Amino acid sequence: MPQSKPEVRQSRASETRKRTRIQLEKEELILEAALDVFASHGFRGATLDQIADQAGLSKPNLLYYFKNKETIHRQLLDRLLDNWLRPLRELNENGEPVSEIKSYIRRKLELARDYPRESRLFANEILQGAPRIGDELSDLKILVDEKAKIIRNWSDAGQLKKCDPHHMFFAIWATTQHYADFDVQVQVVLGGMGQGEGRFEDAARFLDQLFVEGLAP
Amino acid sequence: MPQSKPEVRQSRASETRKRTRIQLEKEELILEAALDVFASHGFRGATLDQIADQAGLSKPNLLYYFKNKETIHRQLLDRLLDNWLRPLRELNENGEPVSEIKSYIRRKLELARDYPRESRLFANEILQGAPRIGDELSDLKILVDEKAKIIRNWSDAGQLKKCDPHHMFFAIWATTQHYADFDVQVQVVLGGMGQGEGRFEDAARFLDQLFVEGLAP
DNA sequence: GTAATCTTTGACCGGCTGGTAAATTTTTTA
DNA sequence: TAAAAAATTTACCAGCCGGTCAAAGATTAC
């Protein structure tokens, strides 16, 4: 019974075989361009022509490296999640509670400052109901539950005020990512005041105060 | 020199003349449907066919009431901004500082609970660079600056901790709107815990504590 | 150097998109 | 009740969308 596979081989570059130099370069180029476009228009609002344009490639050439729009988007999200959750993974059970939380906030704020497009890509996806990332969110839940337990232990030991750990995480995510996701609004409201990256230092100061006074026992 | 205006009259319903019963009804129906669609796909991701479908109308019929896609979107945003900023307008200079801020937070959280689609519509617009609302944001700045002055006076009078008022507002916006904009994520992370509307009460408790301890002198 | 492989291109496709024109049906007005 | 106005529908359009195909051009391996 010989299987006659049609051996359809679209977009070879995405096969699991070893990649050539050009493949690695172009894939990076495309992902970079796609990040720009997806972050500022959302999945449905972004077009392959835009991405190809931004990357300086023709559309068919782009599709030689990624078999379709969704694959590009998915890969960006996968890559993102890993970096995005690192600060939370690094929250150390054995550290000093308040300074652990302070440095978690600091790191999240640095991500918002240094990787605003990634933040917006994620925000777009969640905002629109996470239709293409829903599954990965359960991993997030596991991680958060684990870290929430640490917070609760600190609370119980009197090293932190009593508070709902999950909502504490929400508050930290919201306040830090706000500076990336709502950047336009922040800039308008601050006007000339927080020009350049100064606003991130002001934000860091404010958030430090808010959470330390709000959470330290 | 008689001007021979072509008298192009598309979408009569949107003229400034008195509206019929049917016009009022259908316009409302369309805006309601459009809110759904725009909130979950953003401007570019939303299609007129989707909106017409959701409203139970044919596309040309929809365009009889609104002359194009942008008009619908614009009207939703205009309507929204008014309601959205009301809590801030109500922040009362002569009230007791901490309770004023507490009730501001409470009201913003209620908006997030009761009008999540409006929150997402706004979030989508800002996230994508506010290309269709940029101008109105300057009104926001004026309002915020005015209210920031009140906060600063309270701080100076020792009725509140010293803090940057603008960043305080950002923190309040971020934390409250987070429950509407990132609802999917919140629900996944809370799992069975904050089912129904219980999560909003938990959130209110947490945010009250955070901001009161963080800001009360 | 040449054959095999990898990369790029141009031409194309069916379906969707925002939007229009005109004819028809329904409602209001007198 | 009949004419005028308002509302709806059908048919349509040009341009864009994600994606395919086959052939040509560039690299690499031997």
Coordinates of C-alpha atoms (C1' of nucleotides) in Angstrom, one line a residue:
Chain A
M1 CA 0.0 0.0 0.0
P2 CA 2.2 2.8 -1.2
Q3 CA 1.2 6.1 0.1
S4 CA 1.4 8.6 -2.7
K5 CA 1.8 11.8 -0.7
P6 CA 1.4 14.8 -2.9
E7 CA 4.5 16.2 -1.1
V8 CA 3.1 19.7 -1.2
R9 CA 6.0 21.9 -0.1
Q10 CA 4.9 25.5 0.3
S11 CA 7.2 27.9 2.1
R12 CA 10.1 25.6 2.5
A13 CA 11.8 28.0 4.8
S14 CA 9.3 27.2 7.5
E15 CA 10.2 23.5 7.4
T16 CA 12.0 22.0 10.3
R17 CA 15.2 21.5 8.3
K18 CA 18.3 23.5 8.8
R19 CA 18.0 27.1 7.8
T20 CA 20.3 28.9 5.4
R21 CA 21.8 32.2 6.2
I22 CA 19.4 34.0 4.0
Q23 CA 16.4 32.3 5.6
L24 CA 17.5 33.4 9.0
E25 CA 18.0 37.0 7.9
K26 CA 14.8 37.3 6.0
E27 CA 12.7 35.7 8.7
E28 CA 14.0 38.2 11.1
L29 CA 13.4 41.0 8.7
I30 CA 9.8 39.9 8.2
L31 CA 9.0 39.4 11.9
E32 CA 10.4 42.9 12.6
A33 CA 8.2 44.4 9.9
A34 CA 5.2 42.4 11.0
L35 CA 5.6 43.4 14.6
D36 CA 5.3 47.0 13.5
V37 CA 2.2 46.4 11.4
F38 CA 0.4 44.0 13.7
A39 CA 1.1 46.2 16.7
S40 CA -0.5 49.3 15.1
H41 CA -3.4 47.7 13.4
G42 CA -4.3 44.5 15.1
F43 CA -4.5 41.1 13.3
R44 CA -7.4 41.8 11.0
G45 CA -6.4 45.4 10.3
A46 CA -2.9 44.4 9.2
T47 CA -2.3 43.3 5.6
L48 CA 0.4 41.2 4.1
D49 CA 1.1 43.9 1.5
Q50 CA 1.8 46.3 4.3
I51 CA 4.2 43.9 6.0
A52 CA 5.9 43.0 2.7
D53 CA 6.3 46.7 1.9
Q54 CA 7.7 47.4 5.3
A55 CA 10.1 44.5 5.0
G56 CA 11.1 45.6 1.5
L57 CA 10.0 42.3 -0.1
S58 CA 7.3 41.3 -2.5
K59 CA 4.3 39.5 -1.1
P60 CA 5.0 36.2 -2.7
N61 CA 8.5 36.4 -1.4
L62 CA 7.2 37.0 2.1
L63 CA 4.9 34.0 1.7
Y64 CA 7.9 31.9 0.7
Y65 CA 9.2 32.3 4.3
F66 CA 5.9 32.1 6.2
K67 CA 3.1 30.0 4.9
N68 CA 0.4 32.5 5.8
K69 CA -0.5 35.6 7.8
E70 CA -1.5 33.7 10.9
T71 CA 1.8 31.9 11.1
I72 CA 3.7 35.2 11.3
H73 CA 1.4 36.5 14.0
R74 CA 1.5 33.3 16.0
Q75 CA 5.3 33.3 15.9
L76 CA 5.5 36.8 17.1
L77 CA 3.1 36.1 20.0
D78 CA 5.0 32.9 21.0
R79 CA 8.3 34.7 21.0
L80 CA 6.8 37.6 23.0
L81 CA 5.2 35.6 25.7
D82 CA 8.5 34.1 26.7
N83 CA 10.1 37.5 27.3
W84 CA 7.0 39.0 28.7
L85 CA 6.7 36.5 31.5
R86 CA 10.3 36.4 32.5
P87 CA 10.1 39.1 35.1
L88 CA 7.3 37.2 36.8
R89 CA 9.2 33.9 36.7
E90 CA 12.1 35.7 38.4
L91 CA 10.0 36.8 41.3
N92 CA 11.9 35.1 44.1
E93 CA 10.3 33.4 47.0
N94 CA 13.3 33.8 49.1
G95 CA 13.9 37.4 48.5
E96 CA 12.8 40.3 50.6
P97 CA 9.1 40.8 49.7
V98 CA 8.9 44.5 49.2
S99 CA 12.1 44.7 47.2
E100 CA 11.1 41.7 45.1
I101 CA 7.8 43.4 44.2
K102 CA 9.6 46.7 43.6
S103 CA 12.0 45.1 41.2
Y104 CA 9.2 43.2 39.5
I105 CA 7.5 46.5 38.8
R106 CA 10.7 48.1 37.6
R107 CA 11.4 45.3 35.2
K108 CA 7.9 45.4 33.8
L109 CA 8.2 49.1 33.3
E110 CA 11.4 48.6 31.5
L111 CA 9.7 46.2 29.1
A112 CA 7.0 48.7 28.4
R113 CA 9.7 51.3 27.7
D114 CA 12.0 49.1 25.6
Y115 CA 9.4 46.9 23.9
P116 CA 6.3 49.0 23.4
R117 CA 5.4 47.3 20.1
E118 CA 5.4 43.9 21.8
S119 CA 3.2 45.3 24.5
R120 CA 0.7 46.6 21.9
L121 CA 0.8 43.4 20.0
F122 CA -0.2 41.5 23.1
A123 CA -2.8 44.2 24.1
N124 CA -4.4 44.0 20.6
E125 CA -4.7 40.2 20.9
I126 CA -6.2 40.3 24.4
L127 CA -8.5 43.2 23.6
Q128 CA -9.9 41.4 20.7
G129 CA -10.7 38.3 22.8
A130 CA -7.5 36.4 22.4
P131 CA -8.8 34.3 19.5
R132 CA -5.3 33.2 18.4
I133 CA -3.6 32.8 21.8
G134 CA -6.4 31.6 24.1
D135 CA -4.6 28.3 24.8
E136 CA -1.3 29.8 25.9
L137 CA -3.1 31.8 28.5
S138 CA -3.6 28.7 30.6
D139 CA 0.1 28.5 31.0
L140 CA 0.0 32.1 32.3
K141 CA -2.6 31.1 34.8
I142 CA -0.4 28.3 36.2
L143 CA 2.5 30.7 36.6
V144 CA 0.4 33.4 38.2
D145 CA -1.2 31.0 40.6
E146 CA 2.2 29.8 41.7
K147 CA 3.5 33.3 42.3
A148 CA 0.2 34.3 43.9
K149 CA 0.9 31.7 46.5
I150 CA 4.2 33.3 47.3
I151 CA 2.6 36.6 47.8
R152 CA 0.0 35.1 50.0
N153 CA 2.7 33.5 52.1
W154 CA 4.4 36.8 52.5
S155 CA 1.1 38.3 53.6
D156 CA 0.4 35.6 56.1
A157 CA 3.9 36.0 57.5
G158 CA 3.2 39.7 58.1
Q159 CA 5.9 40.7 55.5
L160 CA 3.2 42.3 53.4
K161 CA -0.2 43.9 53.9
K162 CA -3.1 41.5 53.4
C163 CA -4.3 41.8 49.8
D164 CA -5.6 39.8 46.9
P165 CA -2.5 38.7 45.1
H166 CA -4.2 38.2 41.7
H167 CA -5.6 41.7 41.8
M168 CA -2.2 43.0 42.8
F169 CA -0.7 41.4 39.7
F170 CA -3.5 42.9 37.6
A171 CA -2.7 46.3 39.0
I172 CA 1.0 46.0 38.3
W173 CA 0.4 44.8 34.7
A174 CA -2.1 47.5 34.1
T175 CA -0.1 50.4 35.4
T176 CA 3.2 49.4 33.7
Q177 CA 1.8 48.3 30.3
H178 CA -0.3 51.5 30.2
Y179 CA 2.8 53.5 29.3
A180 CA 3.3 51.4 26.2
D181 CA -0.3 50.7 25.2
F182 CA -1.7 54.1 25.8
D183 CA 1.5 56.0 24.9
V184 CA -0.3 58.5 22.6
Q185 CA -2.7 59.5 25.4
V186 CA 0.1 59.7 27.9
Q187 CA 2.1 61.9 25.7
V188 CA -0.8 64.2 25.0
V189 CA -1.8 64.5 28.7
L190 CA 1.8 65.1 29.8
G191 CA 2.3 67.6 27.1
G192 CA 5.7 69.0 27.2
M193 CA 6.3 67.8 30.7
G194 CA 7.4 64.2 30.4
Q195 CA 9.2 64.5 27.1
G196 CA 11.7 61.9 26.1
E197 CA 12.1 59.0 28.5
G198 CA 11.8 61.2 31.5
R199 CA 8.2 60.1 31.9
F200 CA 9.4 56.6 32.6
E201 CA 11.4 57.8 35.5
D202 CA 8.5 59.8 36.9
A203 CA 6.3 56.8 36.4
A204 CA 8.8 54.5 38.2
R205 CA 8.9 56.9 41.1
F206 CA 5.1 57.1 41.4
L207 CA 4.5 53.4 41.1
D208 CA 7.2 52.7 43.6
Q209 CA 5.5 54.9 46.1
L210 CA 2.0 53.7 45.3
F211 CA 2.8 50.0 45.7
V212 CA 5.3 50.3 48.5
E213 CA 3.0 52.4 50.7
G214 CA 0.1 50.4 49.5
L215 CA 1.6 47.0 50.3
A216 CA 4.4 47.3 52.8
P217 CA 3.1 46.3 56.3
Chain B
M1 CA -24.7 83.3 -12.1
P2 CA -27.0 80.6 -11.0
Q3 CA -25.2 78.0 -9.0
S4 CA -26.3 74.6 -10.2
K5 CA -25.6 72.5 -7.2
P6 CA -25.9 68.9 -8.0
E7 CA -27.7 68.6 -4.6
V8 CA -26.1 65.2 -3.9
R9 CA -28.0 63.9 -1.0
Q10 CA -26.6 60.7 0.2
S11 CA -27.8 59.2 3.5
R12 CA -30.5 61.7 4.2
A13 CA -30.9 60.4 7.6
S14 CA -27.6 62.0 8.7
E15 CA -28.7 65.5 7.5
T16 CA -29.4 68.0 10.2
R17 CA -33.1 68.0 9.6
K18 CA -35.6 66.6 12.1
R19 CA -35.4 62.9 12.3
T20 CA -38.3 60.5 11.9
R21 CA -39.1 57.8 14.4
I22 CA -37.6 55.1 12.2
Q23 CA -34.4 57.1 11.8
L24 CA -33.9 57.4 15.5
E25 CA -34.6 53.7 16.0
K26 CA -32.4 52.5 13.2
E27 CA -29.5 54.8 14.0
E28 CA -29.5 53.5 17.5
L29 CA -29.7 49.9 16.3
I30 CA -26.7 50.5 14.0
L31 CA -24.6 52.2 16.6
E32 CA -25.3 49.4 19.0
A33 CA -24.2 46.8 16.4
A34 CA -21.2 48.9 15.4
L35 CA -20.1 49.2 19.0
D36 CA -20.0 45.4 19.2
V37 CA -18.0 45.0 16.0
F38 CA -15.6 47.9 16.4
A39 CA -14.9 47.0 20.0
S40 CA -13.8 43.5 19.1
H41 CA -11.9 44.1 15.9
G42 CA -10.8 47.7 15.8
F43 CA -11.6 50.1 13.0
R44 CA -9.8 48.5 10.2
G45 CA -10.6 45.0 11.3
A46 CA -14.4 45.8 11.4
T47 CA -16.4 45.5 8.2
L48 CA -19.7 47.1 7.2
D49 CA -21.1 43.7 6.3
Q50 CA -20.5 42.5 9.9
I51 CA -22.1 45.6 11.3
A52 CA -25.1 45.4 8.9
D53 CA -25.5 41.7 9.7
Q54 CA -25.4 42.3 13.5
A55 CA -28.0 45.1 13.1
G56 CA -30.2 42.9 10.9
L57 CA -30.0 45.3 8.0
S58 CA -28.6 45.2 4.4
K59 CA -25.4 47.1 3.9
P60 CA -26.9 49.7 1.5
N61 CA -29.7 50.2 4.1
L62 CA -27.0 50.8 6.7
L63 CA -25.3 53.3 4.5
Y64 CA -28.6 55.1 4.1
Y65 CA -28.3 56.1 7.7
F66 CA -24.6 56.8 8.0
K67 CA -22.7 58.0 5.0
N68 CA -19.6 55.8 5.6
K69 CA -17.7 53.6 8.0
E70 CA -15.8 56.5 9.6
T71 CA -18.9 58.4 10.5
I72 CA -20.3 55.6 12.5
H73 CA -17.0 55.1 14.3
R74 CA -16.6 58.8 15.0
Q75 CA -20.1 59.1 16.4
L76 CA -19.5 56.2 18.8
L77 CA -16.3 57.8 20.0
D78 CA -17.8 61.2 20.5
R79 CA -20.7 59.8 22.4
L80 CA -18.3 57.7 24.5
L81 CA -15.9 60.4 25.5
D82 CA -18.6 62.4 27.1
N83 CA -19.7 59.6 29.4
W84 CA -16.2 58.5 29.9
L85 CA -14.9 61.8 31.3
R86 CA -17.9 62.5 33.5
P87 CA -16.4 60.9 36.6
L88 CA -13.3 63.1 36.3
R89 CA -15.4 66.2 35.8
E90 CA -17.2 65.4 39.0
L91 CA -14.0 65.3 41.0
N92 CA -14.9 68.0 43.5
E93 CA -12.3 70.5 44.7
N94 CA -14.2 71.1 47.9
G95 CA -14.8 67.5 48.9
E96 CA -12.6 65.4 51.2
P97 CA -9.6 64.4 49.2
V98 CA -9.3 60.7 50.0
S99 CA -13.0 60.1 49.7
E100 CA -13.1 62.1 46.4
I101 CA -10.4 59.9 45.0
K102 CA -12.0 56.8 46.3
S103 CA -15.3 57.6 44.7
Y104 CA -13.6 58.5 41.4
I105 CA -12.0 55.1 41.4
R106 CA -15.3 53.5 42.2
R107 CA -17.1 55.3 39.4
K108 CA -14.4 54.4 36.8
L109 CA -14.6 50.8 37.9
E110 CA -18.3 50.8 37.5
L111 CA -17.9 52.2 33.9
A112 CA -15.5 49.3 33.2
R113 CA -18.0 46.8 34.5
D114 CA -21.1 48.3 32.9
Y115 CA -19.7 49.5 29.6
P116 CA -16.8 47.2 28.7
R117 CA -17.4 47.6 24.9
E118 CA -17.0 51.3 25.2
S119 CA -13.8 50.9 27.1
R120 CA -12.5 48.5 24.4
L121 CA -13.5 50.8 21.6
F122 CA -11.5 53.6 23.2
A123 CA -8.6 51.3 24.0
N124 CA -8.5 50.1 20.4
E125 CA -8.4 53.6 19.1
I126 CA -5.6 54.7 21.4
L127 CA -3.7 51.6 21.0
Q128 CA -3.6 52.1 17.3
G129 CA -2.3 55.6 17.6
A130 CA -5.6 57.5 17.9
P131 CA -5.6 58.4 14.2
R132 CA -9.3 59.3 14.3
I133 CA -9.6 60.9 17.7
G134 CA -6.3 62.7 18.1
D135 CA -7.9 66.2 18.3
E136 CA -10.4 65.4 21.0
L137 CA -7.5 64.3 23.2
S138 CA -6.4 67.9 23.7
D139 CA -9.7 68.5 25.5
L140 CA -8.8 65.7 27.7
K141 CA -5.5 67.3 28.5
I142 CA -7.2 70.5 29.5
L143 CA -9.5 68.7 31.9
V144 CA -6.7 66.6 33.3
D145 CA -4.5 69.5 33.9
E146 CA -7.3 71.3 35.7
K147 CA -7.9 68.3 38.0
A148 CA -4.2 67.7 38.5
K149 CA -4.0 71.2 40.0
I150 CA -6.6 70.2 42.5
I151 CA -4.7 67.1 43.5
R152 CA -1.5 69.1 43.8
N153 CA -3.3 71.6 46.1
W154 CA -4.4 68.8 48.3
S155 CA -0.9 67.5 48.4
D156 CA 0.5 70.9 49.3
A157 CA -2.1 71.3 52.0
G158 CA -1.0 68.0 53.5
Q159 CA -4.3 66.3 52.8
L160 CA -2.6 63.8 50.5
K161 CA 0.8 62.3 50.1
K162 CA 3.1 64.1 47.7
C163 CA 2.8 62.5 44.3
D164 CA 2.7 63.3 40.6
P165 CA -1.0 63.9 39.9
H166 CA -0.7 62.9 36.2
H167 CA 0.8 59.6 37.0
M168 CA -1.8 59.1 39.6
F169 CA -4.5 59.5 37.0
F170 CA -2.7 57.1 34.7
A171 CA -2.6 54.6 37.4
I172 CA -6.3 54.9 38.1
W173 CA -7.2 54.7 34.5
A174 CA -5.0 51.7 33.9
T175 CA -6.1 49.7 36.8
T176 CA -9.8 50.2 36.3
Q177 CA -10.0 49.9 32.6
H178 CA -7.9 46.8 32.7
Y179 CA -10.9 44.9 33.9
A180 CA -12.8 45.8 30.7
D181 CA -10.0 45.8 28.2
F182 CA -8.2 42.7 29.4
D183 CA -11.3 40.8 30.5
V184 CA -10.3 37.6 28.8
Q185 CA -7.0 37.5 30.5
V186 CA -8.5 38.4 33.9
Q187 CA -11.1 35.7 33.6
V188 CA -8.5 33.0 32.7
V189 CA -6.2 34.0 35.5
L190 CA -8.9 34.2 38.1
G191 CA -10.3 30.8 36.8
G192 CA -13.3 29.9 38.9
M193 CA -12.4 32.3 41.6
G194 CA -13.9 35.6 40.5
Q195 CA -16.8 34.3 38.6
G196 CA -19.7 36.6 37.7
E197 CA -19.4 40.1 38.9
G198 CA -17.7 39.1 42.1
R199 CA -14.3 40.0 40.6
F200 CA -15.4 43.7 40.4
E201 CA -16.0 43.8 44.1
D202 CA -12.7 42.2 44.8
A203 CA -11.1 44.6 42.5
A204 CA -12.8 47.5 44.2
R205 CA -11.6 46.3 47.6
F206 CA -8.0 45.9 46.4
L207 CA -7.9 49.2 44.5
D208 CA -9.4 51.1 47.5
Q209 CA -6.7 49.7 49.7
L210 CA -3.9 50.3 47.2
F211 CA -4.7 53.9 46.5
V212 CA -5.8 54.9 50.0
E213 CA -2.7 53.5 51.7
G214 CA -0.6 54.7 48.9
L215 CA -2.0 58.2 48.9
A216 CA -3.5 59.1 52.3
P217 CA -1.1 61.1 54.4
Chain C
dG1 C1' 31.5 24.2 -14.5
dT2 C1' 27.4 22.4 -14.0
dA3 C1' 23.7 20.3 -11.7
dA4 C1' 20.8 20.8 -7.8
dT5 C1' 18.9 23.7 -4.8
dC6 C1' 17.3 28.0 -2.9
dT7 C1' 15.3 32.6 -3.7
dT8 C1' 12.7 36.1 -6.2
dT9 C1' 9.4 37.7 -9.4
dG10 C1' 5.2 38.8 -12.2
dA11 C1' 0.9 37.4 -13.4
dC12 C1' -3.0 35.9 -11.6
dC13 C1' -7.4 34.3 -8.7
dG14 C1' -11.7 34.2 -6.1
dG15 C1' -13.7 36.4 -2.4
dC16 C1' -14.3 40.3 0.3
dT17 C1' -14.3 45.5 1.0
dG18 C1' -16.4 50.1 1.2
dG19 C1' -19.5 52.2 -1.4
dT20 C1' -23.1 53.6 -5.4
dA21 C1' -27.3 53.7 -8.5
dA22 C1' -31.6 53.0 -9.4
dA23 C1' -35.8 50.8 -8.9
dT24 C1' -39.2 49.2 -5.6
dT25 C1' -41.8 49.1 -1.4
dT26 C1' -43.5 51.2 2.8
dT27 C1' -44.9 55.0 5.5
dT28 C1' -46.4 59.6 6.1
dT29 C1' -48.9 63.6 4.7
dA30 C1' -52.7 66.2 3.0
Chain D
dT1 C1' -57.0 57.9 -1.0
dA2 C1' -53.5 59.6 -3.7
dA3 C1' -49.3 62.0 -4.0
dA4 C1' -45.0 62.8 -1.7
dA5 C1' -41.5 61.4 1.1
dA6 C1' -39.0 57.9 3.5
dA7 C1' -37.1 53.3 3.7
dT8 C1' -35.4 49.1 1.6
dT9 C1' -33.7 46.1 -1.9
dT10 C1' -31.3 44.3 -5.9
dA11 C1' -27.7 44.6 -8.7
dC12 C1' -23.5 46.3 -9.2
dC13 C1' -18.4 48.3 -9.1
dA14 C1' -13.5 49.1 -8.6
dG15 C1' -10.0 48.1 -5.6
dC16 C1' -8.0 45.3 -2.0
dC17 C1' -7.3 41.0 0.4
dG18 C1' -4.8 36.5 1.4
dG19 C1' -2.8 33.4 -1.3
dT20 C1' -1.1 30.4 -5.6
dC21 C1' 1.6 29.2 -9.5
dA22 C1' 5.1 28.6 -12.8
dA23 C1' 9.0 30.4 -14.5
dA24 C1' 13.2 32.9 -14.0
dG25 C1' 17.3 34.3 -11.4
dA26 C1' 20.8 33.5 -7.8
dT27 C1' 23.6 30.4 -4.7
dT28 C1' 25.5 26.4 -3.4
dA29 C1' 27.4 21.7 -3.6
dC30 C1' 30.0 18.6 -6.0

